[in-house]
RNA sequence: GACCCCGUAGCUCAGCUGGAUAGAGCGGCUGAUUCCUAAUCAGCAGGUCGCAGGUUCGAGUCCUGCCGGGGUCGCCA
């Protein structure tokens, strides 16, 4: 694309417009039918002493046919350019591979992505999908852009939550399965709010665990083991693969040492029995950051500070992303400010990738009371519903079970990464498991139909690297080629902004363009891919294969396993 | 009270560094299936882009104020 923009800048330069200014002004018009690329001339008018339409006319006059550009036409203050379709098409199709969107921008740079990070002794609920899935996609995107990614699961294996669990064990007996752990946790949670003194007992247990009390340790180990096993089932289902699994408990000692160190060098101070870092001067309205409770126990923030230092030592990251609920926005601003205040300039490399909440009937799901639907249950229901549709639509299919699982899962995943991360999600079974419209199953469907055409066209293996692009000049084909070109850009943008939905949008637009092209052939036989004319057919199969390749690659980036039939 | 996010079609939301006639999905209506997958496609209806100012040749987009909704604000994680 860049060389086409350069070509336009060169034309503008012949009309007296500064080349760099022209280059940065070139845009894709909102109304795509109007032009492939357009140059607004408002900004050049003053310095050239002409009106914008006069400048546009001059630029259009300076155009010479041939080369990358097909035409230039002044339309008021704009110059509308058409690209040479065969040239552009050929370049784009040649560039599409399974690795579409790849670059080496991240070469030699480590990125730590902290995602998932559930609490032990509790099941994964639907809202846990968000951190896990967004984080996994960010891992995929960063790897595609050449970064060395460390996907890190930071287990919540410490604190009053564990203390409550221990109170529950004391009151209701020791659970042996994860389901029993969950029941005990919920019971204990209620018990602690209803009984005076129970919270103090929970806090005492939390502290005993910090002090490696043998009995606390024993329960901690079994809760942790059972939980990890349980999490793995869901992680396998969703293709979530962490490179490192850490837990908060490993930072108890270094956290306490850190508090002592900060007290000593006076970056932290005692306050109301606890220890705080004063952030008043570090940023506006950040207040004070508590790093030691009055009972001497550490907090989440103590461990996070210690963890950040440790990760810098272990991985020497160029970036560290925390994929966490938007409700913790202030917390992360404080955490990063605290890192900076305590002398770590690399705090600037840390970023909170925030995502919206899961709402039930318009308000936040109450997970602490055990509310919320289990993630695994949602996945199973998706699979079940997809299976019913497969039976109905394509009961001859070879591996219906696998297809149903992939399609149902696509629905769930796309709900999560198909929209901007900061949007809230309303938990509604029919919305989450919708298979119609702009959904994961739609993308699967379009991919499967592309595969189907290729099969019928005898295109069993994707090995074509060049073809006769001059056969691909229909508007539908041209739209597809542009969508393919835009997809690469979307990958880079999604990675830079930590926003998976840029990929989702580009993928959906490509899929829709392909469906439109595909059905156009139903009305007009000359537009079918599998036409009699061999040269045309070969060229069209080449295009379809590149679309198929991009759809598959895009789905995989989003953590969705593409199906070839459905 | 302070800070953050949001306010675009009946509903859920796109809208790229400001550009020419604001787009999708769902829902509604009309069509399309002896045809390369109808989990689809083509089309119609539906919008003072919360309100008021400002910057600009040009504002859904940037700035200020206000209104409305949500979230967060030291001993949870």
Coordinates of C-alpha atoms (C1' of nucleotides) in Angstrom, one line a residue:
Chain A
X1 CA 0.0 0.0 0.0
X2 CA 2.8 2.4 0.9
X3 CA 4.2 2.5 -2.6
X4 CA 0.8 3.4 -4.0
X5 CA 0.7 6.3 -1.5
X6 CA 4.2 7.3 -2.6
X7 CA 3.1 7.3 -6.2
X8 CA 0.3 9.7 -5.3
X9 CA 2.7 11.9 -3.4
X10 CA 4.9 12.0 -6.4
X11 CA 2.0 13.2 -8.6
X12 CA 1.1 15.9 -6.1
X13 CA 4.7 17.0 -6.0
X14 CA 4.7 17.6 -9.7
X15 CA 1.8 20.0 -9.0
X16 CA 3.9 21.9 -6.4
X17 CA 2.5 20.2 -3.3
X18 CA 5.2 19.3 -0.7
X19 CA 5.7 15.6 -1.1
X20 CA 5.7 14.6 2.6
X21 CA 2.6 16.7 3.3
X22 CA 0.8 15.0 0.5
X23 CA 1.9 11.5 1.6
X24 CA 0.5 12.0 5.1
X25 CA -2.8 13.4 3.7
X26 CA -3.7 10.5 1.5
X27 CA -6.6 8.5 3.0
X28 CA -9.1 5.9 2.1
X29 CA -12.5 7.7 1.5
X30 CA -15.4 6.6 3.7
X31 CA -17.4 6.1 0.6
X32 CA -15.3 3.5 -1.0
X33 CA -17.0 3.6 -4.4
X34 CA -15.8 7.1 -4.8
X35 CA -12.1 6.3 -5.0
X36 CA -9.5 3.8 -3.9
X37 CA -7.4 6.6 -2.3
X38 CA -8.1 10.3 -2.0
X39 CA -6.0 13.4 -1.5
X40 CA -7.8 16.3 0.3
X41 CA -6.2 19.5 -0.8
X42 CA -7.4 22.0 1.8
X43 CA -4.1 22.0 3.7
X44 CA -2.0 22.9 0.6
X45 CA -4.2 25.8 -0.6
X46 CA -2.8 28.6 1.5
X47 CA 0.8 28.0 0.8
X48 CA 0.3 27.6 -2.9
X49 CA -1.9 30.7 -3.0
X50 CA -4.8 28.8 -4.7
X51 CA -8.2 27.6 -3.7
X52 CA -8.4 23.9 -2.7
X53 CA -10.3 23.0 -5.9
X54 CA -7.6 24.7 -7.9
X55 CA -4.9 22.7 -6.2
X56 CA -6.9 19.5 -6.8
X57 CA -7.3 20.3 -10.4
X58 CA -3.6 21.0 -10.7
X59 CA -2.7 17.7 -9.1
X60 CA -5.2 15.8 -11.4
X61 CA -3.5 17.6 -14.4
X62 CA -0.1 16.4 -13.2
X63 CA -1.2 12.8 -13.3
X64 CA 0.2 10.6 -16.1
X65 CA -1.3 7.3 -16.8
X66 CA 0.7 4.1 -16.4
X67 CA 2.4 2.6 -13.4
X68 CA 0.7 1.9 -10.1
X69 CA -2.1 4.4 -10.6
X70 CA -4.9 4.0 -13.1
X71 CA -6.6 7.4 -12.9
X72 CA -6.8 10.7 -11.0
X73 CA -9.8 12.9 -11.0
X74 CA -10.4 16.2 -9.3
X75 CA -13.7 16.4 -7.4
X76 CA -14.0 19.8 -5.8
X77 CA -11.2 20.0 -3.3
X78 CA -10.4 16.3 -3.5
X79 CA -8.3 14.3 -6.0
X80 CA -9.7 10.8 -6.3
X81 CA -7.3 8.1 -7.4
X82 CA -7.9 4.7 -8.8
X83 CA -5.2 2.1 -8.4
X84 CA -4.1 -0.1 -11.2
X85 CA -6.1 -3.1 -10.2
X86 CA -4.0 -5.9 -11.6
X87 CA -0.8 -4.5 -10.1
X88 CA -2.3 -4.0 -6.7
X89 CA -4.1 -7.3 -6.8
X90 CA -1.0 -9.2 -7.7
X91 CA 1.1 -7.6 -5.0
X92 CA -1.5 -8.2 -2.3
X93 CA -2.2 -11.8 -3.2
X94 CA 1.5 -12.6 -3.4
X95 CA 1.9 -11.2 0.1
X96 CA -0.7 -13.3 1.8
X97 CA 0.6 -16.3 3.8
X98 CA -0.4 -18.2 6.9
X99 CA 1.7 -15.6 8.7
X100 CA -0.3 -12.6 7.4
X101 CA 0.4 -9.4 9.4
X102 CA 3.8 -10.6 10.4
X103 CA 6.6 -8.1 11.1
X104 CA 9.8 -8.0 12.9
X105 CA 9.0 -4.8 14.9
X106 CA 9.3 -6.7 18.1
X107 CA 12.6 -8.5 17.3
X108 CA 14.7 -8.8 20.4
X109 CA 12.1 -7.4 22.7
X110 CA 10.4 -9.4 25.5
X111 CA 6.8 -8.8 26.4
X112 CA 5.4 -10.1 29.6
X113 CA 1.6 -10.6 29.4
X114 CA -0.1 -11.2 32.7
X115 CA -3.4 -12.7 31.9
X116 CA -6.0 -15.1 33.3
X117 CA -4.8 -14.9 36.8
X118 CA -7.7 -16.6 38.6
X119 CA -8.0 -17.3 42.3
X120 CA -7.5 -20.8 43.4
X121 CA -10.2 -22.8 45.3
X122 CA -12.8 -21.2 43.0
X123 CA -14.1 -22.3 39.6
X124 CA -13.6 -20.4 36.4
X125 CA -16.7 -18.3 35.8
X126 CA -17.8 -16.8 32.6
X127 CA -16.2 -13.5 33.4
X128 CA -12.8 -15.1 33.7
X129 CA -13.0 -15.7 29.9
X130 CA -12.2 -12.0 29.4
X131 CA -8.8 -11.8 30.9
X132 CA -7.8 -15.2 29.6
X133 CA -9.0 -14.8 26.1
X134 CA -8.0 -11.2 25.5
X135 CA -4.6 -12.0 27.0
X136 CA -4.2 -15.1 24.8
X137 CA -5.0 -13.0 21.7
X138 CA -2.5 -10.4 22.7
X139 CA 0.1 -13.1 23.1
X140 CA -0.8 -14.3 19.5
X141 CA -0.6 -10.8 18.1
X142 CA 2.7 -10.0 19.8
X143 CA 4.3 -13.2 18.5
X144 CA 3.1 -12.4 15.0
X145 CA 4.8 -9.0 15.3
X146 CA 8.1 -10.6 16.3
X147 CA 8.1 -10.1 20.1
X148 CA 9.4 -12.7 22.5
X149 CA 6.2 -13.3 24.5
X150 CA 6.1 -14.5 28.1
X151 CA 2.4 -15.4 28.8
X152 CA 2.1 -15.4 32.5
X153 CA -0.7 -16.7 34.8
X154 CA -0.4 -15.0 38.1
X155 CA -2.6 -17.1 40.5
X156 CA -4.4 -15.6 43.3
X157 CA -3.3 -18.1 45.8
X158 CA -3.1 -16.0 48.9
X159 CA -4.9 -13.5 51.0
X160 CA -8.2 -13.3 52.8
X161 CA -10.0 -15.4 50.2
X162 CA -7.8 -18.3 51.2
X163 CA -8.4 -17.3 54.8
X164 CA -12.2 -17.6 54.3
X165 CA -11.7 -21.0 52.7
X166 CA -9.9 -22.1 55.9
X167 CA -12.7 -20.8 58.1
X168 CA -15.0 -22.8 55.9
X169 CA -12.9 -25.9 56.3
X170 CA -13.0 -25.4 60.1
X171 CA -16.7 -25.0 60.1
X172 CA -17.9 -27.4 57.4
X173 CA -15.1 -29.9 57.0
X174 CA -12.4 -30.5 54.4
X175 CA -13.5 -30.6 50.8
X176 CA -11.9 -33.0 48.4
X177 CA -13.0 -31.9 44.9
X178 CA -13.0 -28.6 43.3
X179 CA -16.8 -28.5 43.3
X180 CA -16.7 -29.1 47.0
X181 CA -14.1 -26.4 47.4
X182 CA -16.4 -24.0 45.7
X183 CA -19.3 -24.9 47.9
X184 CA -17.1 -24.5 51.0
X185 CA -15.9 -21.1 49.8
X186 CA -19.4 -19.8 49.2
X187 CA -20.6 -21.1 52.6
X188 CA -17.5 -19.6 54.3
X189 CA -18.0 -16.3 52.5
X190 CA -21.5 -16.1 53.9
X191 CA -20.4 -17.3 57.2
X192 CA -17.8 -14.6 57.5
X193 CA -20.3 -11.8 56.7
X194 CA -22.9 -13.2 59.1
X195 CA -20.7 -14.0 62.1
X196 CA -18.8 -11.5 64.1
X197 CA -15.1 -12.4 64.4
X198 CA -15.1 -14.8 61.5
X199 CA -13.3 -12.3 59.2
X200 CA -10.7 -11.9 61.9
X201 CA -10.2 -15.7 61.8
X202 CA -9.9 -15.5 58.0
X203 CA -7.3 -12.8 58.2
X204 CA -5.5 -14.8 60.8
X205 CA -5.4 -17.8 58.5
X206 CA -4.2 -15.6 55.7
X207 CA -1.3 -14.5 57.9
X208 CA -0.5 -18.1 58.9
X209 CA -0.2 -19.0 55.3
X210 CA 2.2 -16.1 54.7
X211 CA 4.2 -17.5 57.6
X212 CA 4.3 -21.0 56.1
X213 CA 2.3 -22.5 58.9
X214 CA 2.3 -26.3 58.1
X215 CA -1.4 -26.8 58.4
X216 CA -2.2 -23.8 56.2
X217 CA 0.4 -24.9 53.7
X218 CA -1.1 -28.4 53.5
X219 CA -4.5 -27.0 52.6
X220 CA -3.0 -24.4 50.3
X221 CA -1.1 -27.1 48.3
X222 CA -4.2 -29.3 47.8
X223 CA -6.4 -26.3 46.9
X224 CA -3.8 -25.1 44.4
X225 CA -3.3 -28.6 42.9
X226 CA -7.0 -29.3 42.4
X227 CA -7.6 -25.8 41.0
X228 CA -4.8 -26.0 38.4
X229 CA -6.2 -29.3 37.2
X230 CA -9.6 -27.8 36.9
X231 CA -8.4 -24.7 35.1
X232 CA -6.5 -26.8 32.6
X233 CA -9.7 -28.4 31.3
X234 CA -11.0 -25.0 30.3
X235 CA -7.6 -23.7 29.1
X236 CA -7.3 -26.7 26.8
X237 CA -10.7 -26.2 25.5
X238 CA -10.0 -22.5 24.7
X239 CA -6.4 -23.0 23.5
X240 CA -5.1 -20.9 26.3
X241 CA -1.4 -21.6 26.9
X242 CA 0.6 -19.8 29.5
X243 CA 4.4 -20.0 29.4
X244 CA 4.8 -19.4 33.1
X245 CA 2.5 -20.0 36.0
X246 CA 3.4 -18.0 39.1
X247 CA 1.4 -17.2 42.2
X248 CA 1.2 -14.5 44.7
X249 CA 2.5 -16.6 47.5
X250 CA 6.0 -16.7 46.0
X251 CA 6.3 -12.9 46.7
X252 CA 5.4 -12.9 50.4
X253 CA 9.1 -12.9 51.5
X254 CA 10.4 -10.5 48.8
X255 CA 7.3 -8.3 49.4
X256 CA 8.1 -8.0 53.1
X257 CA 11.7 -7.4 52.3
X258 CA 10.7 -4.7 49.9
X259 CA 8.6 -3.0 52.6
X260 CA 11.6 -2.9 54.9
X261 CA 13.8 -1.6 52.2
X262 CA 11.4 1.2 51.3
X263 CA 11.0 2.1 55.0
X264 CA 14.7 2.3 55.3
X265 CA 15.3 4.5 52.3
X266 CA 12.3 6.6 53.3
X267 CA 10.2 6.1 50.1
X268 CA 7.6 4.5 52.3
X269 CA 6.3 5.6 55.7
X270 CA 4.2 4.3 58.6
X271 CA 0.6 5.5 58.7
X272 CA -2.2 4.4 60.9
X273 CA -0.4 1.3 61.9
X274 CA 0.3 0.2 58.3
X275 CA 2.9 1.2 55.8
X276 CA 2.2 3.4 52.8
X277 CA 3.9 4.9 49.8
X278 CA 2.8 8.5 49.4
X279 CA 1.9 9.1 45.7
X280 CA 0.6 12.7 46.2
X281 CA 3.5 14.0 44.2
X282 CA 3.7 11.2 41.7
X283 CA 0.5 12.0 40.0
X284 CA -2.8 13.7 40.5
X285 CA -5.2 12.2 43.0
X286 CA -3.3 9.0 43.5
X287 CA -3.4 9.3 47.2
X288 CA -1.5 6.9 49.4
X289 CA -0.7 3.3 48.5
X290 CA -0.9 0.8 51.3
X291 CA 1.8 -1.9 51.2
X292 CA 1.6 -3.4 54.6
X293 CA -1.5 -4.0 56.8
X294 CA -1.5 -3.0 60.4
X295 CA -1.3 -6.7 61.3
X296 CA 1.9 -6.9 59.5
X297 CA 0.6 -9.0 56.5
X298 CA 1.3 -8.1 52.9
X299 CA -1.3 -7.1 50.4
X300 CA -1.9 -7.7 46.7
X301 CA -0.1 -4.5 46.0
X302 CA 3.0 -5.6 48.0
X303 CA 3.2 -8.8 46.1
X304 CA 2.6 -7.0 42.8
X305 CA 5.4 -4.6 43.4
X306 CA 7.7 -7.5 44.2
X307 CA 6.5 -9.4 41.2
X308 CA 7.1 -6.5 38.9
X309 CA 10.7 -6.2 40.0
X310 CA 11.2 -10.0 39.8
X311 CA 9.8 -10.1 36.3
X312 CA 12.1 -7.3 35.2
X313 CA 15.0 -9.3 36.5
X314 CA 13.9 -12.6 35.0
X315 CA 12.7 -11.4 31.6
X316 CA 14.1 -7.9 31.0
X317 CA 10.8 -6.9 29.4
X318 CA 10.4 -4.1 26.9
X319 CA 6.7 -4.2 27.7
X320 CA 4.5 -5.7 30.4
X321 CA 0.8 -5.9 30.0
X322 CA -1.7 -6.5 32.8
X323 CA -4.9 -7.8 31.3
X324 CA -7.3 -6.9 34.1
X325 CA -10.9 -5.6 34.6
X326 CA -11.4 -1.9 34.1
X327 CA -12.5 -1.6 37.8
X328 CA -8.9 -1.8 38.7
X329 CA -7.8 1.2 36.6
X330 CA -7.0 3.4 39.6
X331 CA -5.1 0.6 41.2
X332 CA -2.8 0.1 38.3
X333 CA -2.2 3.8 38.0
X334 CA -1.1 3.7 41.6
X335 CA 1.0 0.6 41.1
X336 CA 2.9 2.1 38.2
X337 CA 3.4 5.3 40.1
X338 CA 4.6 3.4 43.1
X339 CA 7.1 1.6 40.9
X340 CA 8.3 4.9 39.5
X341 CA 8.5 6.5 43.0
X342 CA 10.6 3.7 44.2
X343 CA 13.1 4.3 41.5
X344 CA 12.0 2.1 38.6
X345 CA 11.9 4.1 35.5
X346 CA 10.8 1.0 33.5
X347 CA 7.4 1.5 35.1
X348 CA 6.7 3.3 31.9
X349 CA 6.9 0.0 30.1
X350 CA 4.0 -1.3 32.1
X351 CA 0.5 -1.0 30.8
X352 CA -2.9 -1.9 32.1
X353 CA -5.0 -3.5 29.3
X354 CA -8.4 -2.9 30.7
X355 CA -11.6 -4.6 29.8
X356 CA -15.3 -4.1 30.5
X357 CA -17.3 -6.1 33.0
X358 CA -19.7 -8.9 32.5
X359 CA -23.2 -7.6 33.5
X360 CA -26.2 -9.6 34.5
X361 CA -29.4 -7.8 34.0
X362 CA -27.5 -4.5 33.7
X363 CA -25.5 -4.7 36.9
X364 CA -22.2 -6.3 37.8
X365 CA -22.2 -10.0 38.4
X366 CA -21.6 -10.8 42.0
X367 CA -18.9 -13.3 41.9
X368 CA -17.8 -13.2 45.5
X369 CA -21.2 -14.6 46.6
X370 CA -20.7 -17.5 44.1
X371 CA -22.9 -15.9 41.5
X372 CA -22.0 -16.0 37.8
X373 CA -22.2 -18.9 35.4
X374 CA -19.4 -21.4 35.1
X375 CA -17.3 -20.9 32.0
X376 CA -17.2 -24.6 31.3
X377 CA -21.0 -24.7 31.4
X378 CA -21.2 -21.9 28.8
X379 CA -18.8 -23.7 26.5
X380 CA -20.8 -27.0 26.9
X381 CA -24.0 -25.2 26.1
X382 CA -22.4 -23.6 23.0
X383 CA -21.2 -27.0 21.9
X384 CA -24.7 -28.5 22.5
X385 CA -26.5 -25.8 20.5
X386 CA -24.0 -26.0 17.7
X387 CA -24.5 -29.8 17.6
X388 CA -28.2 -29.3 17.2
X389 CA -27.7 -27.0 14.2
X390 CA -25.1 -29.3 12.6
X391 CA -27.6 -32.2 12.9
X392 CA -30.2 -30.0 11.2
X393 CA -28.1 -28.5 8.5
X394 CA -25.5 -31.0 7.6
X395 CA -26.2 -34.4 9.3
X396 CA -23.9 -36.2 6.8
X397 CA -20.8 -34.4 8.1
X398 CA -17.9 -36.7 9.0
X399 CA -16.9 -35.4 12.4
X400 CA -20.0 -33.6 13.7
X401 CA -18.8 -33.6 17.3
X402 CA -15.5 -31.8 16.5
X403 CA -17.3 -29.3 14.3
X404 CA -20.0 -28.6 16.9
X405 CA -17.3 -28.0 19.5
X406 CA -15.3 -25.7 17.2
X407 CA -18.4 -23.7 16.1
X408 CA -19.9 -23.4 19.6
X409 CA -16.6 -22.3 21.0
X410 CA -16.1 -19.8 18.2
X411 CA -19.4 -18.2 19.3
X412 CA -18.2 -17.8 22.9
X413 CA -14.8 -16.5 22.0
X414 CA -16.0 -14.0 19.4
X415 CA -18.3 -12.5 22.0
X416 CA -15.2 -11.7 24.0
X417 CA -12.7 -10.6 21.4
X418 CA -15.1 -9.4 18.6
X419 CA -15.8 -6.1 20.3
X420 CA -13.6 -3.4 21.9
X421 CA -12.2 -4.7 25.1
X422 CA -13.6 -1.9 27.2
X423 CA -17.2 -2.6 26.3
X424 CA -19.2 -4.4 29.0
X425 CA -20.8 -7.7 28.1
X426 CA -24.3 -8.5 29.0
X427 CA -24.6 -12.0 30.0
X428 CA -27.5 -13.4 28.0
X429 CA -27.4 -17.0 26.8
X430 CA -29.0 -16.2 23.4
X431 CA -26.7 -13.3 22.7
X432 CA -23.5 -15.1 23.7
X433 CA -24.5 -18.2 21.8
X434 CA -25.9 -16.5 18.8
X435 CA -24.9 -18.2 15.5
X436 CA -26.4 -15.6 13.2
X437 CA -25.0 -12.3 11.9
X438 CA -21.7 -10.9 13.1
X439 CA -20.6 -13.9 15.1
X440 CA -17.9 -16.5 15.4
X441 CA -20.0 -19.2 13.7
X442 CA -20.5 -16.8 10.7
X443 CA -16.8 -16.5 10.3
X444 CA -16.5 -20.3 10.5
X445 CA -19.3 -20.6 8.0
X446 CA -17.6 -18.3 5.5
X447 CA -14.3 -20.1 6.0
X448 CA -15.9 -23.4 5.4
X449 CA -17.6 -22.2 2.3
X450 CA -14.3 -21.0 0.9
X451 CA -12.8 -24.4 1.6
X452 CA -15.7 -26.0 -0.1
X453 CA -15.2 -24.1 -3.3
X454 CA -11.5 -24.9 -3.3
X455 CA -12.3 -28.6 -2.8
X456 CA -14.7 -28.6 -5.8
X457 CA -12.2 -26.7 -7.8
X458 CA -9.6 -29.4 -7.2
X459 CA -7.5 -26.9 -5.2
X460 CA -6.3 -29.3 -2.6
X461 CA -3.1 -27.6 -1.7
X462 CA -2.4 -24.0 -1.3
X463 CA 0.8 -23.6 -3.3
X464 CA 0.0 -21.0 -5.8
X465 CA 2.2 -18.0 -5.4
X466 CA 1.5 -16.1 -8.5
X467 CA -1.3 -15.8 -11.1
X468 CA -3.0 -13.7 -13.7
X469 CA -4.3 -10.8 -11.7
X470 CA -5.7 -9.1 -14.8
X471 CA -8.5 -11.7 -14.6
X472 CA -9.6 -10.3 -11.2
X473 CA -11.0 -7.0 -12.0
X474 CA -14.7 -7.3 -11.0
X475 CA -15.8 -4.9 -8.2
X476 CA -16.5 -7.8 -5.9
X477 CA -13.0 -9.1 -6.4
X478 CA -11.5 -5.7 -6.0
X479 CA -13.3 -5.3 -2.7
X480 CA -11.9 -8.6 -1.5
X481 CA -8.4 -7.6 -2.5
X482 CA -8.6 -4.4 -0.6
X483 CA -10.0 -6.2 2.4
X484 CA -7.0 -8.6 2.3
X485 CA -4.6 -5.6 2.2
X486 CA -6.4 -4.0 5.1
X487 CA -6.2 -7.2 7.2
X488 CA -2.4 -7.0 7.5
X489 CA -2.7 -3.4 8.7
X490 CA -5.3 -4.4 11.3
X491 CA -3.0 -7.0 12.8
X492 CA -0.3 -4.3 13.5
X493 CA -2.8 -1.9 14.8
X494 CA -4.4 -4.5 17.1
X495 CA -1.1 -5.3 18.5
X496 CA 0.1 -1.7 19.0
X497 CA -3.2 -0.8 20.7
X498 CA -3.7 -4.1 22.5
X499 CA -7.1 -4.2 20.9
X500 CA -8.1 -7.5 19.4
X501 CA -11.3 -6.1 17.9
X502 CA -9.3 -4.4 15.1
X503 CA -8.6 -7.9 13.8
X504 CA -12.2 -9.0 14.4
X505 CA -13.5 -6.1 12.4
X506 CA -11.1 -6.7 9.5
X507 CA -11.9 -10.3 9.6
X508 CA -15.7 -9.8 9.5
X509 CA -15.4 -7.2 6.7
X510 CA -13.4 -9.7 4.7
X511 CA -15.8 -12.5 5.4
X512 CA -18.8 -10.4 4.4
X513 CA -17.1 -9.3 1.2
X514 CA -16.5 -12.9 0.4
X515 CA -20.1 -14.0 1.1
X516 CA -21.3 -11.2 -1.1
X517 CA -18.9 -12.3 -3.9
X518 CA -19.9 -15.9 -3.5
X519 CA -23.6 -15.3 -3.8
X520 CA -23.1 -12.9 -6.7
X521 CA -22.3 -16.0 -8.6
X522 CA -25.7 -17.3 -8.0
X523 CA -27.3 -14.5 -9.9
X524 CA -24.7 -14.1 -12.6
X525 CA -23.0 -17.3 -13.7
X526 CA -20.2 -15.4 -15.2
X527 CA -19.1 -14.4 -11.7
X528 CA -18.8 -17.9 -10.4
X529 CA -15.4 -19.0 -9.3
X530 CA -15.7 -22.4 -11.1
X531 CA -16.3 -21.1 -14.6
X532 CA -15.4 -23.0 -17.8
X533 CA -12.6 -20.6 -18.8
X534 CA -9.5 -22.2 -17.2
X535 CA -7.4 -19.0 -16.9
X536 CA -10.2 -17.2 -15.2
X537 CA -11.0 -20.1 -12.9
X538 CA -7.4 -20.5 -11.9
X539 CA -7.1 -16.8 -11.1
X540 CA -10.3 -16.8 -9.0
X541 CA -9.3 -19.9 -7.1
X542 CA -6.0 -18.1 -6.3
X543 CA -8.0 -15.3 -4.8
X544 CA -10.4 -17.6 -3.0
X545 CA -7.4 -19.5 -1.5
X546 CA -5.9 -16.2 -0.3
X547 CA -9.2 -15.3 1.3
X548 CA -9.4 -18.7 2.9
X549 CA -5.9 -18.4 4.1
X550 CA -6.5 -15.0 5.7
X551 CA -9.8 -16.1 7.3
X552 CA -8.0 -19.1 8.8
X553 CA -5.1 -17.1 10.0
X554 CA -7.3 -14.4 11.4
X555 CA -9.5 -16.9 13.3
X556 CA -6.4 -18.5 14.7
X557 CA -5.1 -15.1 15.9
X558 CA -8.4 -14.7 17.7
X559 CA -7.9 -18.1 19.3
X560 CA -10.6 -19.8 17.2
X561 CA -9.9 -23.1 15.5
X562 CA -11.2 -22.9 11.9
X563 CA -13.3 -25.7 10.5
X564 CA -13.2 -26.8 6.8
X565 CA -16.8 -28.0 6.7
X566 CA -19.8 -27.4 8.9
Chain B
rG1 C1' -16.8 15.2 46.9
rA2 C1' -12.6 13.6 43.5
rC3 C1' -11.0 10.7 39.4
rC4 C1' -12.0 7.2 35.2
rC5 C1' -15.3 5.1 31.3
rC6 C1' -19.7 5.5 28.5
rG7 C1' -24.0 8.4 25.8
rU8 C1' -24.5 7.3 17.5
rA9 C1' -31.1 3.7 14.3
rG10 C1' -36.4 0.3 18.6
rC11 C1' -32.0 -2.9 20.9
rU12 C1' -26.4 -4.1 20.9
rC13 C1' -22.6 -1.5 18.9
rA14 C1' -18.6 0.2 14.3
rG15 C1' -16.8 4.8 12.7
rC16 C1' -8.9 4.6 11.5
rU17 C1' -4.0 10.7 12.7
rG18 C1' -10.8 15.9 12.1
rG19 C1' -12.5 15.4 5.5
rA20 C1' -17.1 14.9 0.6
rU21 C1' -24.0 11.4 1.2
rA22 C1' -22.7 8.6 9.6
rG23 C1' -22.3 2.3 8.9
rA24 C1' -23.0 -3.1 10.7
rG25 C1' -25.6 -6.9 13.5
rC26 C1' -30.3 -8.1 16.0
rG27 C1' -35.5 -7.1 15.6
rG28 C1' -39.4 -5.4 11.5
rC29 C1' -40.9 -5.5 6.2
rU30 C1' -39.9 -7.3 0.7
rG31 C1' -37.4 -10.5 -2.3
rA32 C1' -33.7 -14.7 -3.6
rU33 C1' -32.5 -21.8 -2.6
rU34 C1' -33.3 -27.7 -9.2
rC35 C1' -27.1 -23.3 -8.8
rC36 C1' -19.5 -23.0 -5.7
rU37 C1' -22.8 -24.5 2.0
rA38 C1' -29.8 -20.1 3.0
rA39 C1' -25.6 -20.7 10.0
rU40 C1' -26.5 -17.0 3.8
rC41 C1' -27.4 -13.0 0.2
rA42 C1' -30.0 -8.5 -2.2
rG43 C1' -33.1 -4.6 -0.9
rC44 C1' -36.7 -1.3 2.2
rA45 C1' -37.9 1.3 6.7
rG46 C1' -35.6 3.5 10.9
rG47 C1' -30.6 8.8 13.1
rU48 C1' -31.5 17.0 15.4
rC49 C1' -24.5 11.3 16.5
rG50 C1' -27.1 13.3 25.1
rC51 C1' -27.4 19.2 25.4
rA52 C1' -24.9 24.1 24.8
rG53 C1' -20.8 26.7 23.5
rG54 C1' -15.7 26.9 21.3
rU55 C1' -11.4 25.7 17.8
rU56 C1' -11.3 24.8 12.3
rC57 C1' -12.1 25.9 5.4
rG58 C1' -14.5 21.4 7.6
rA59 C1' -16.4 18.3 14.1
rG60 C1' -19.8 11.9 15.5
rU61 C1' -14.3 12.6 15.9
rC62 C1' -10.5 17.9 19.3
rC63 C1' -11.5 21.7 23.8
rU64 C1' -14.8 23.7 27.8
rG65 C1' -19.3 23.5 30.6
rC66 C1' -23.8 21.0 31.7
rC67 C1' -27.3 16.6 31.8
rG68 C1' -27.8 11.3 32.1
rG69 C1' -25.8 6.1 33.1
rG70 C1' -21.8 3.0 35.1
rG71 C1' -17.2 2.3 37.8
rU72 C1' -13.4 3.4 41.4
rC73 C1' -11.5 6.0 45.8
rG74 C1' -5.7 2.7 52.3
rC75 C1' -5.9 -2.5 55.8
rC76 C1' -10.3 -7.5 49.6
rA77 C1' -7.9 -9.3 45.2

